[in-house]
Coordinates of C-alpha atoms and ligand atoms in Angstrom, one line a residue:
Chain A
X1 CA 0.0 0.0 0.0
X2 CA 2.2 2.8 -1.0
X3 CA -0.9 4.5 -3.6
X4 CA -3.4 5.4 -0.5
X5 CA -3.2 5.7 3.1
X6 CA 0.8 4.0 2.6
X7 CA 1.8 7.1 0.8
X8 CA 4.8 8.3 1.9
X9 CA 3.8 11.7 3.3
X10 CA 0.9 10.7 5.4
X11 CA 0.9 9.4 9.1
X12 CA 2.8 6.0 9.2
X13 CA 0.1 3.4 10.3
X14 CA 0.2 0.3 8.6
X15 CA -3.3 -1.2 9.2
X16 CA -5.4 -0.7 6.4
X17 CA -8.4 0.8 8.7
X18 CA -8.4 1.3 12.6
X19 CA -12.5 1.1 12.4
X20 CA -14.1 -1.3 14.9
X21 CA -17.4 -1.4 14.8
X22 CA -18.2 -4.1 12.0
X23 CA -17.7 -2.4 8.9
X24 CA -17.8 -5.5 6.8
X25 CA -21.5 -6.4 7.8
X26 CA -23.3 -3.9 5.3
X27 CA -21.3 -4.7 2.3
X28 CA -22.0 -8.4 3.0
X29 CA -25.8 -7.9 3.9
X30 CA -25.7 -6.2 0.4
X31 CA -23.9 -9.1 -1.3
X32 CA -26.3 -11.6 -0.1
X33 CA -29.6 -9.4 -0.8
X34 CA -28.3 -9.0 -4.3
X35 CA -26.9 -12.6 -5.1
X36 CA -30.5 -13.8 -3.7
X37 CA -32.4 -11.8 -6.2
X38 CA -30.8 -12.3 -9.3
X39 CA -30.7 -16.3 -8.7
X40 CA -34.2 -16.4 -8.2
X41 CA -35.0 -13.6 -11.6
X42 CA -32.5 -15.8 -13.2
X43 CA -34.2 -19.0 -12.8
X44 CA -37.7 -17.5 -12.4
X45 CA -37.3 -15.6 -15.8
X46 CA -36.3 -19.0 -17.8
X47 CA -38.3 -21.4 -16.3
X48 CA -41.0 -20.7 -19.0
X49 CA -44.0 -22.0 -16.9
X50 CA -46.8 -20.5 -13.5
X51 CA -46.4 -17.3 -14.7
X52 CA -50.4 -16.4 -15.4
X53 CA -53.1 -17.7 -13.6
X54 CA -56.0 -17.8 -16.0
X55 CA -59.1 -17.5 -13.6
X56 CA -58.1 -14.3 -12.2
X57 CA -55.6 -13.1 -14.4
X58 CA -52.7 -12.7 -12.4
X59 CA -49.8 -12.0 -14.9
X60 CA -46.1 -11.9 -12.7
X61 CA -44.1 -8.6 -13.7
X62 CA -41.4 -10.9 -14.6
X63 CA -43.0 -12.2 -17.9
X64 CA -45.0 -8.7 -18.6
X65 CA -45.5 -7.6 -21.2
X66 CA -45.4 -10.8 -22.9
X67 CA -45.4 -10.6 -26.2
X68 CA -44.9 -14.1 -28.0
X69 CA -46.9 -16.7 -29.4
X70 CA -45.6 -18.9 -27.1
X71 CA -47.4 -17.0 -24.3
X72 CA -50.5 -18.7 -22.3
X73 CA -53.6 -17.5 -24.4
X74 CA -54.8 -14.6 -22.2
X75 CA -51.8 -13.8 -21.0
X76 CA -50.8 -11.5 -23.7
X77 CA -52.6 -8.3 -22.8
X78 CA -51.1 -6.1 -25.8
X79 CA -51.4 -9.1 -28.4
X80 CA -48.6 -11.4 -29.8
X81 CA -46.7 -9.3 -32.2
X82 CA -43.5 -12.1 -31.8
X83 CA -43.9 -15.6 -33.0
X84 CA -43.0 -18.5 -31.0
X85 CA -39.8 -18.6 -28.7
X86 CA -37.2 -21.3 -28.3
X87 CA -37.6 -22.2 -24.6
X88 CA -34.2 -21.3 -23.6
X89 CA -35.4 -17.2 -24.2
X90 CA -36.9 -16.1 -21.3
X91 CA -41.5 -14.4 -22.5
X92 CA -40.7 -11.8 -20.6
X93 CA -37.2 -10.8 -22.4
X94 CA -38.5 -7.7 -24.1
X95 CA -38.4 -5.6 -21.2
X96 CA -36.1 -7.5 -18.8
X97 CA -33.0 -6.3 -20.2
X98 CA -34.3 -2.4 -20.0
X99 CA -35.7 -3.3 -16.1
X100 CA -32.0 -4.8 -15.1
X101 CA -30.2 -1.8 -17.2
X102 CA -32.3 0.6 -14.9
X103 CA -31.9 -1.5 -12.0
X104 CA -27.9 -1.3 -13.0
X105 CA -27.3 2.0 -13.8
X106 CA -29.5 3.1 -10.4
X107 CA -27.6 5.9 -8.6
X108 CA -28.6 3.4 -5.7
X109 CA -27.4 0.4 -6.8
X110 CA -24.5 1.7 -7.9
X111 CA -23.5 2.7 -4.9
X112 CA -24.4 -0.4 -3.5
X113 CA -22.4 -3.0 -5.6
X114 CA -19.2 -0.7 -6.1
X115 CA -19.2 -1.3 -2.1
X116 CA -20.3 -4.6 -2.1
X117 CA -19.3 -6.6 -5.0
X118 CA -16.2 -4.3 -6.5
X119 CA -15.3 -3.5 -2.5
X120 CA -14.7 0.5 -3.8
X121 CA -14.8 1.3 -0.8
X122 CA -16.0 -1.5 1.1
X123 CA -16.8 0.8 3.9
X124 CA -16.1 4.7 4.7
X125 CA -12.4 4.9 5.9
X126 CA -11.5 1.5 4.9
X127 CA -9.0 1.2 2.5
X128 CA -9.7 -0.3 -1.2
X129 CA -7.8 -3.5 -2.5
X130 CA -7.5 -1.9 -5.9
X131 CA -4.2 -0.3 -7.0
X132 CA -5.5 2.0 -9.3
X133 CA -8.9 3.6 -10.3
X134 CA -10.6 5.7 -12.8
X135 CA -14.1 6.1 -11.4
X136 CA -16.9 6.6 -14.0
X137 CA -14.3 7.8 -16.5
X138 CA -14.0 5.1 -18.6
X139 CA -15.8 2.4 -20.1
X140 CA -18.0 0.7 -19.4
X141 CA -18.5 2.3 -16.3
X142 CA -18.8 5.7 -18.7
X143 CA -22.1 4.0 -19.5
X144 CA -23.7 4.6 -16.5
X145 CA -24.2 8.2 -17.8
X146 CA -27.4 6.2 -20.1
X147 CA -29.4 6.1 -16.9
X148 CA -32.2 8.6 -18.0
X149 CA -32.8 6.7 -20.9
X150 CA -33.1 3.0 -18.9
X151 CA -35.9 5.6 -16.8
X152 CA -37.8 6.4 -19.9
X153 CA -38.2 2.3 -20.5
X154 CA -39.1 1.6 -16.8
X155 CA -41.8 4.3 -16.8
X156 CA -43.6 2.5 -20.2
X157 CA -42.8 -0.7 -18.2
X158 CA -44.7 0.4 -15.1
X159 CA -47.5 1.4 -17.0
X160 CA -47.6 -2.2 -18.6
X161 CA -47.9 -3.6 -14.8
X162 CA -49.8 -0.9 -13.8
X163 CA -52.6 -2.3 -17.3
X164 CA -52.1 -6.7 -15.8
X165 CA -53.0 -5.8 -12.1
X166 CA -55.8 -3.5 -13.2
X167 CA -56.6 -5.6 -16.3
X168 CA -56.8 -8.6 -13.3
X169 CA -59.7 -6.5 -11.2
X170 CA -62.1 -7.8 -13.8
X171 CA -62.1 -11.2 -12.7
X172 CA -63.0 -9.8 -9.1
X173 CA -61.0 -10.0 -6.0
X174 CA -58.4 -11.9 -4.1
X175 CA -55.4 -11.9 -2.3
X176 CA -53.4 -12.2 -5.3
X177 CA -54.7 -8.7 -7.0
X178 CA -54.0 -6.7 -3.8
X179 CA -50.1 -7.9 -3.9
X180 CA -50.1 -7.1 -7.8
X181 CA -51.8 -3.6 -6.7
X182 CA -49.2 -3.5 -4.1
X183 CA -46.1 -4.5 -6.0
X184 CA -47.4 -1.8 -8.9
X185 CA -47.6 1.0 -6.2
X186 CA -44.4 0.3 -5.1
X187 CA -42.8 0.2 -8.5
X188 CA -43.9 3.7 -9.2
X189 CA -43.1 4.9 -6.0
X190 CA -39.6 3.6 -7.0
X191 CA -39.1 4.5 -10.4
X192 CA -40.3 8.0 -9.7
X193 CA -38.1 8.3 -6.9
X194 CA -35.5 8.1 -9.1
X195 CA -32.4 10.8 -9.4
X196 CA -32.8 11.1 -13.1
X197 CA -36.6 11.7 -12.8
X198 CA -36.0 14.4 -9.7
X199 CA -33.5 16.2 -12.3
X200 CA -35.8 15.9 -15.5
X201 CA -38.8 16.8 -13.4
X202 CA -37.4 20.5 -12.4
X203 CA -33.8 19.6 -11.3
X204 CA -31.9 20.9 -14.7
X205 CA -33.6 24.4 -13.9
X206 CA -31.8 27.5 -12.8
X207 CA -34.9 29.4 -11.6
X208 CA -37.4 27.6 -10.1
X209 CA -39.4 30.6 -9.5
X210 CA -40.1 30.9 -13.5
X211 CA -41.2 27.2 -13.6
X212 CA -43.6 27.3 -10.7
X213 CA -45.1 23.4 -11.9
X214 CA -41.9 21.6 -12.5
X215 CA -40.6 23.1 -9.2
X216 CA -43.7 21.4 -7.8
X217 CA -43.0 18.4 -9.4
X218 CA -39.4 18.6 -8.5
X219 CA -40.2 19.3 -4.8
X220 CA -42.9 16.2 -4.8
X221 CA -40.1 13.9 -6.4
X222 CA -37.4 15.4 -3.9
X223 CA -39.5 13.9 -0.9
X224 CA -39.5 10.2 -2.6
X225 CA -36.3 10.7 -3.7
X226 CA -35.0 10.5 0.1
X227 CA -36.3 7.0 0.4
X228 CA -34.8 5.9 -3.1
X229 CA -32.5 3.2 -1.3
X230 CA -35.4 2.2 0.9
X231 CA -38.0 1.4 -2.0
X232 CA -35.0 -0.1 -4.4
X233 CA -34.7 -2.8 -1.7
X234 CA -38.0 -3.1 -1.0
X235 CA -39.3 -3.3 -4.9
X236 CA -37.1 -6.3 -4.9
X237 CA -38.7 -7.7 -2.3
X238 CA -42.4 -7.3 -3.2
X239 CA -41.3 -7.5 -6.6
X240 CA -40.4 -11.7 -5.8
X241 CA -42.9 -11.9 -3.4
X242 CA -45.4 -11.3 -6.3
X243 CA -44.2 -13.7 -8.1
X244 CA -44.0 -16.3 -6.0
X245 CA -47.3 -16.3 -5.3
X246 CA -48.6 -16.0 -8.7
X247 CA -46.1 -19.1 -9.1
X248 CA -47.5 -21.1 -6.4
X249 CA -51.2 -20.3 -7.0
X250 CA -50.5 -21.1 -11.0
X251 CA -48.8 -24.6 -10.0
X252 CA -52.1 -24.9 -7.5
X253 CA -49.8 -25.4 -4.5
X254 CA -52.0 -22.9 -3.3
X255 CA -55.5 -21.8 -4.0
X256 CA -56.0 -17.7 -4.2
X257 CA -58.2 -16.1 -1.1
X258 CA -60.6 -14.9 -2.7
X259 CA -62.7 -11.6 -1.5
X260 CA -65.5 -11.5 -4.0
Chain B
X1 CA -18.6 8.7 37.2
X2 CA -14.8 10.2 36.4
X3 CA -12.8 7.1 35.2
X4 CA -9.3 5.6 33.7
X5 CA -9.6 5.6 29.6
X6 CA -7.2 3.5 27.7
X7 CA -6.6 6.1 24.6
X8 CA -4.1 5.1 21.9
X9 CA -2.7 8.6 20.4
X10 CA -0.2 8.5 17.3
X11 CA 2.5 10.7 17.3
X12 CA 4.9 11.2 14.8
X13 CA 5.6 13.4 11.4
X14 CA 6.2 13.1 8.4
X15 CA 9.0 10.9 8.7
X16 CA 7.8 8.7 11.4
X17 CA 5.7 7.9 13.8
X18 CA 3.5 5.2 16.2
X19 CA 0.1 4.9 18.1
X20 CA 1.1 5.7 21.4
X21 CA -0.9 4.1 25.1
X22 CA -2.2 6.6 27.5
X23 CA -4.2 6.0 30.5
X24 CA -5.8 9.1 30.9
X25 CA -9.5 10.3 33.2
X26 CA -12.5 11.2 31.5
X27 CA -15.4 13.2 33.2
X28 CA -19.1 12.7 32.8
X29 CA -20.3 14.9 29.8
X30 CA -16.4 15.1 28.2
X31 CA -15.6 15.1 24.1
X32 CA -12.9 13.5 23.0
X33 CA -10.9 16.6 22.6
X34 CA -11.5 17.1 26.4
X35 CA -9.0 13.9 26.9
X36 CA -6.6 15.1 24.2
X37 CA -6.0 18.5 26.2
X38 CA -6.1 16.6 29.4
X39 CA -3.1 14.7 27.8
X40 CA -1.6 17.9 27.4
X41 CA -1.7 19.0 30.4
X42 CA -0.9 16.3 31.9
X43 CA 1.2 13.3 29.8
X44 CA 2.3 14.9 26.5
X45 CA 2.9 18.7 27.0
X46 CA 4.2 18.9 23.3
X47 CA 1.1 16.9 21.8
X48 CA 0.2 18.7 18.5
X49 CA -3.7 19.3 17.9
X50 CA -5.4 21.9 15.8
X51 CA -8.8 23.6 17.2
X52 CA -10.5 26.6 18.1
X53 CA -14.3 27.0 18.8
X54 CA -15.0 23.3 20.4
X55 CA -18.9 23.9 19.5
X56 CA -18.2 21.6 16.0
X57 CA -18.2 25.3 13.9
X58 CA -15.1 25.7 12.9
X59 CA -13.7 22.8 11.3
X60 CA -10.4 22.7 12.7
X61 CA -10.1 19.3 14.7
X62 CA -11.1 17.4 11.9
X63 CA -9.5 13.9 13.3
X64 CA -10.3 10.3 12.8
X65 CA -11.6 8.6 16.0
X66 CA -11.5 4.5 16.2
X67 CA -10.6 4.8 12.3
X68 CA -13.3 7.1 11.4
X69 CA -13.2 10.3 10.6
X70 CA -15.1 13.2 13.0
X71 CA -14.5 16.1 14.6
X72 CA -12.6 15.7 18.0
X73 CA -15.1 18.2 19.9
X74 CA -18.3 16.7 18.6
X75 CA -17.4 13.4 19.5
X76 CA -18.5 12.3 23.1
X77 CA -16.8 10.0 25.7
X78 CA -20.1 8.3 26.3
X79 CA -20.1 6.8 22.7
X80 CA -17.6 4.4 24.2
X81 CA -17.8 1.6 26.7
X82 CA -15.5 2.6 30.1
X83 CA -13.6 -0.3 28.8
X84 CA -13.0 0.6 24.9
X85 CA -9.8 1.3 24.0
X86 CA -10.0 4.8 22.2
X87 CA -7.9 5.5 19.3
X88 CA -6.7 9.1 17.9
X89 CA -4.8 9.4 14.4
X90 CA -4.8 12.6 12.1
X91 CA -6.4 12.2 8.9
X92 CA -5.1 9.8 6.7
X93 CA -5.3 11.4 3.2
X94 CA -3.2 14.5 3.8
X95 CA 0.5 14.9 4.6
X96 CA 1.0 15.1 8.3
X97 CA 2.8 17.6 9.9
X98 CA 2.9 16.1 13.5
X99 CA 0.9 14.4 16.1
X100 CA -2.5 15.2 15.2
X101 CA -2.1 18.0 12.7
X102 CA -2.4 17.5 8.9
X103 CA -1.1 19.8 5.7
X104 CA -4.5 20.6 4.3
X105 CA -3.0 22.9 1.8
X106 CA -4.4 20.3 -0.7
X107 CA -7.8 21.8 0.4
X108 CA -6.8 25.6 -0.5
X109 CA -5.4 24.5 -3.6
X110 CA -8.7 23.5 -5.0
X111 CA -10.3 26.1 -3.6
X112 CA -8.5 28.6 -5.8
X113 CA -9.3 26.9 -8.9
X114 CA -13.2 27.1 -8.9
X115 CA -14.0 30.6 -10.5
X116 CA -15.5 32.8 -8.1
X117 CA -19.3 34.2 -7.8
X118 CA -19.9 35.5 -11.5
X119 CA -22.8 37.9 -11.4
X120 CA -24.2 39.3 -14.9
X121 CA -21.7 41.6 -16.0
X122 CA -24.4 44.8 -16.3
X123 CA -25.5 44.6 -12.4
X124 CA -24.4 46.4 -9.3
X125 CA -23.7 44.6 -6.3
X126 CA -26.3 46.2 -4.7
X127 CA -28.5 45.4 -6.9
X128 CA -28.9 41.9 -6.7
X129 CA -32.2 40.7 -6.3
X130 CA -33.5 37.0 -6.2
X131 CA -35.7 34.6 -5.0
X132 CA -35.7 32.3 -2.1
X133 CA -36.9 29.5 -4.3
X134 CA -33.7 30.3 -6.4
X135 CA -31.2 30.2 -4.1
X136 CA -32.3 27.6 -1.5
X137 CA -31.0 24.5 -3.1
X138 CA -27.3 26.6 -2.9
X139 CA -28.0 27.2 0.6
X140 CA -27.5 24.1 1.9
X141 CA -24.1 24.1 0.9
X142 CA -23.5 27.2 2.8
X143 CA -23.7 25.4 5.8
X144 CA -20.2 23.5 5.0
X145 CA -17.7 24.5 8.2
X146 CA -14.6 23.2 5.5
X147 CA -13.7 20.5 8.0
X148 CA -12.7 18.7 5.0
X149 CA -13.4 15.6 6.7
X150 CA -15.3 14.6 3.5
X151 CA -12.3 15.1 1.2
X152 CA -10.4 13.3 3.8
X153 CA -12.9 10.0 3.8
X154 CA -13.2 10.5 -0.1
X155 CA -11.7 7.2 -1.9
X156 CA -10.7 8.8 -4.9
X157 CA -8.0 10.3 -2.8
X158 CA -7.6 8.9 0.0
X159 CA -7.0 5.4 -1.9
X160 CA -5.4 6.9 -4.7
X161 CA -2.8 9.6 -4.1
X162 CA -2.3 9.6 -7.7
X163 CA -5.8 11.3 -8.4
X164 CA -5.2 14.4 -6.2
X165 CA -4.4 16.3 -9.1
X166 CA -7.2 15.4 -11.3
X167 CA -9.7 15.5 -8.4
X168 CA -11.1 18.4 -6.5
X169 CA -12.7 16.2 -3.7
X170 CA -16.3 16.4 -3.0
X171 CA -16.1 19.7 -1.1
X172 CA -15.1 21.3 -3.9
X173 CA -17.3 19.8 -6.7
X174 CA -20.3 20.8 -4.4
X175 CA -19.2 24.5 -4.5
X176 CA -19.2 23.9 -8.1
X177 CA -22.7 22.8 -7.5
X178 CA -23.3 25.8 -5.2
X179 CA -22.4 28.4 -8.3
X180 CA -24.1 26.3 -10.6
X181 CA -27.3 26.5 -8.9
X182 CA -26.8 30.3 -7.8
X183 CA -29.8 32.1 -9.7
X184 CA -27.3 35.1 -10.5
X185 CA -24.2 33.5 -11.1
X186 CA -23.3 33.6 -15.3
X187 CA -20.3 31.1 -15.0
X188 CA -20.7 27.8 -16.9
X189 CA -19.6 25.3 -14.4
X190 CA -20.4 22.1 -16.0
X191 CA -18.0 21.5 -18.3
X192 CA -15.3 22.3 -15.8
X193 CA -16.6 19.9 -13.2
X194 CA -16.2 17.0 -15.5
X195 CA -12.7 18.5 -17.0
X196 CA -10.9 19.8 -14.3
X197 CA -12.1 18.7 -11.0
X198 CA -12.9 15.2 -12.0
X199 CA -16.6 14.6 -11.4
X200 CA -16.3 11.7 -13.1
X201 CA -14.1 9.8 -10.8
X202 CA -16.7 9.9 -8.3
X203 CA -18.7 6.9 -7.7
X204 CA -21.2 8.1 -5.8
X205 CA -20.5 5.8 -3.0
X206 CA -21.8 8.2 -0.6
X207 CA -18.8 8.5 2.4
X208 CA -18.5 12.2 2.3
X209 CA -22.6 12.5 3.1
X210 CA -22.1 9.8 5.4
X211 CA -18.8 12.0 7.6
X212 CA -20.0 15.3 6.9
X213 CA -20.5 16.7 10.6
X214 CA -22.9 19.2 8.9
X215 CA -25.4 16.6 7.4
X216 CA -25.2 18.1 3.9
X217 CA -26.3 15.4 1.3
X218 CA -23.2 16.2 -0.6
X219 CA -24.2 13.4 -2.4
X220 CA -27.6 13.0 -3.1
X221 CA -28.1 17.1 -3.5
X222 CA -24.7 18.5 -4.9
X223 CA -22.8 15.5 -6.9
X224 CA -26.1 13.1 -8.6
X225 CA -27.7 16.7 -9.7
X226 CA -24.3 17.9 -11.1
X227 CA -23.8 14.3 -13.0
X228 CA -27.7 14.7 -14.6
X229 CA -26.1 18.2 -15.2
X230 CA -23.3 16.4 -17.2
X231 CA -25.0 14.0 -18.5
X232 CA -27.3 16.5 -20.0
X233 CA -24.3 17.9 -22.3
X234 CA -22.1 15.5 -22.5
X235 CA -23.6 12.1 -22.9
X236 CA -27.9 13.1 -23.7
X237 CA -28.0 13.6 -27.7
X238 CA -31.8 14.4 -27.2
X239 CA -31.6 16.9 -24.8
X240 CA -28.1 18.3 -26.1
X241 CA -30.4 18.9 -29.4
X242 CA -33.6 20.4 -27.7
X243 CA -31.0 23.0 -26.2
X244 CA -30.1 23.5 -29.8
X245 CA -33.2 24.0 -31.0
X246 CA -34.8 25.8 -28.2
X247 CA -32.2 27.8 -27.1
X248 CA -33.2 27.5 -23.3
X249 CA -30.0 26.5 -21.4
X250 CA -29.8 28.9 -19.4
X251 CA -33.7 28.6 -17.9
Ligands
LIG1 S1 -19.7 10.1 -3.1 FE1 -18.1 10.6 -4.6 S2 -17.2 12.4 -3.7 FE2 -18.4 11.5 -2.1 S3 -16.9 10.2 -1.0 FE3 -17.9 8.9 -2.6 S4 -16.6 9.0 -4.4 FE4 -16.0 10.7 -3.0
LIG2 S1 -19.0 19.4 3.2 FE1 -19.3 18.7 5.3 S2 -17.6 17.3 5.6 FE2 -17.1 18.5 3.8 S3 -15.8 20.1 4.5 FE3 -18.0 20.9 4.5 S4 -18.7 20.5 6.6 FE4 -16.9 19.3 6.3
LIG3 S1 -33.6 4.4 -10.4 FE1 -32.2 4.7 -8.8 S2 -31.4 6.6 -9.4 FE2 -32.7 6.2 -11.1
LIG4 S1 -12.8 22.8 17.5 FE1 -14.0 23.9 16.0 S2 -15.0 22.2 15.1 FE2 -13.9 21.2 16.6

């Protein structure tokens, strides 16, 4: 270590950090949270089957919109413009990539993985293993500049779930349609909360006092935007949660409580 | 209850140095900079520490405490168990001069190179007039004490001595952010903050926000805002062209 806190000119301490609470326990938690979701997208997203539930129309966000022949008749709300689909490409792949790329390039996340997964910095005042670094300078990283344009995809994409969990009212009422209602609530709350939205909503202004609206729409945004890391963690959450139970009610390990 | 602290101090300069043990009695409602005069007074007469106000306005003891980095006098005793063992260092991004007191030259160095307030070149100085809504988001900023305890936890630098040149330190791009904001100041900052103070080696992995005895969301309120702000120019076709078009960057 002779880059960072080794550099010949500052105070000689060889430890990397002298911190002692347990630094290392949020990066980890953040590891696991994140390895837990993507295995279970991964293999939720190919396994090609108890995605739609035909009797109430539950549709899970992870094949929406879903666009192929191959789809379960009725579980294409906006038609099947795509012909049929070798198995190994996931119904729902037209907007999963844009859903991870915003997920990805999430101010959030990215804070979240460069701690946890790329350890840069692991914690505040703990030294990274890395012996150089560029930031966002470079590519790919450069990419994450695109993030505005991954917000753009995931607002059309939350109006498609926001269409399935309304689209599923008409077959009446049941456990299952308040956690779609839920999960779409949610997704909004998270997608607007979103730095990009806060900045396009009133944010790239100089005066907000000529712009009276947008600075209403960029204070509104401003008050979600404080819980952006909460609701990133817990869309992910209600976001598998949903489809589990549209999985397990589909496969009939479960029957749907129904309301009415 | 008054009781026997075990404190680990390093002393040193730039050419050596060690954490040093001192036993040392601490008083009910003490700070930590309490114990490092006591030590003074009583242990290490020629112990180097820099302060002034001990009220956490005036940025000087900027320190790092159990290996993070706070202000000595806004730090209290009773954060630690009786039998902790407390430990002092300087900061550990800038050259140390001795004991507890850093060069932050660094600091004034990058302070110089931001332009100052540029107000339309037609008006008065008495005669500015703006908004509250205008200048509020720049406000926040003004709160900063220059502790620099954030460019101090920063990675960039503090990793990476190599990237003090390119990198102005979060401080520093937020006072960019400040003058950008600032509904009367004409200076194009933008461009800059990416060029020459090296916005783009920030990975917004929040550790200033997270140090910064004033609470500012350096972060969330003065670096994100200043990347859309980049991103807008630099890296947005669309919106570069509606600028174009519409000739309304300067709304
Ligand atoms: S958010 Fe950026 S400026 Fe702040 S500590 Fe992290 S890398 Fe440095
Ligand atoms: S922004 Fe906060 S941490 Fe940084 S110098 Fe100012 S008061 Fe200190
Ligand atoms: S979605 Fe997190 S910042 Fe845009
Ligand atoms: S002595 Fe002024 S901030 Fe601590």
């Amino acid at each position: 270590m002779t880059s960072g806190v080794g550099a010949p000119t500052r105070a000689s301490i060889s430890a990397r950090t002298l911190r002692t609470d347990r630094w290392w326990l949020p990066p980890l938690l953040t590891n696991l949270g994140l390895f837990a979701f993507v295995a279970y997208a991964t293999v939720r997203s190919f396994m090609g089957k108890w995605y739609w539930v035909e009797d109430y129309g539950y549709l899970t966000p992870f094949y929406s919109p879903c666009l192929s022949e191959s789809c379960l008749p009725g579980s294409s709300h906006f038609g099947t413009p795509l012909p049929e689909l070798p198995g190994w490409i996931p119904l729902g792949f037209v907007a999963l990539p844009f859903l991870l790329g915003f997920r990805l390039t999430c101010y959030y996340y990215r804070k979240a993985y460069y701690r946890s997964v790329w350890q840069s910095p692991p914690a505040c005042a703990v030294a990274e293993p890395h012996a150089s670094y560029s930031g966002e300078t470079r590519l790919p990283l450069i990419v994450q500049n695109a993030h505005r344009y991954f917000f753009y995809v995931a607002l059309l994409v939350s109006v498609v779930n926001t269409y399935d969990a309304v689209v599923a009212l008409t077959h009446g009422l049941g456990v299952g349609n308040l956690i779609l209602l839920t999960n779409v609530v949610l997704l909004w709350a998270y997608t607007l909360s979103c730095h990009s939205c806060r900045h396009i909503a009133g944010g790239r202004l100089k005066h907000f006092s000529k712009h009276p609206v947008r600075y209403r729409a960029w204070t509104l945004v401003s008050k979600l935007n404080v819980h952006h890391m909460r609701l990133a963690w817990t869309t992910l959450g209600t976001l598998v949660l949903t489809d589990l139970y549209v999985m397990l009610v589909a496969s009939g390990a479960i029957s749907d409580l129904r309301i009415f | 209850m008054p009781y026997k602290a075990k404190f680990k101090v390093w002393r040193g300069d730039a050419e050596s140095g060690e954490l040093r043990d001192f036993l040392v009695e601490v008083n009910e409602g003490e700070v930590v900079l309490d114990i490092i005069h006591r030590l003074q007074a009583t242990q290490a007469p020629d112990l180097a520490v820099r302060w002034n106000c001990k009220a956490g306005k005036c940025g000087s003891c900027s320190a790092e405490i159990n290996g993070r980095p706070r202000l000595l006098c806004m730090t209290r005793m009773s954060t630690f168990t009786e039998e902790e063992t407390v430990t002092v260092t300087p900061m550990r991004t800038f050259p140390v001069i001795r004991d507890l007191v850093t060069d932050v030259s660094f600091n004034y160095q990058k302070a110089r190179e931001i332009p100052s307030f540029t107000p339309p070149a037609d008006l008065a100085p008495g005669d500015y007039r703006m908004q509250q809504v205008d200048v509020q988001r720049s406000q926040e900023f003004r709160k900063c004490i220059e502790c620099f305890l954030c460019q101090n936890t920063c990675h960039v630098v503090r990793d990476h001595e190599e990237n003090k040149e390119a990198f102005s330190g979060p401080r520093f791009l937020m006072r960019a952010a400040e003058l950008e904001f600032h509904p009367l100041d004409t200076a194009d900052r933008v461009p800059s903050a990416q060029e020459d103070h090296g916005l783009g080696l920030c990975n917004i992995t929040k550790c200033c926000t997270e140090v910064c005895p004033e609470h500012i969301a350096i972060t969330d309120n003065a670096l994100i805002p200043m990347k859309e702000r980049v991103a807008d120019r630099k890296y947005d076709p669309v919106v570069w062209l509606g600028s174009k078009i519409f000739r309304r960057s300067k709304t």
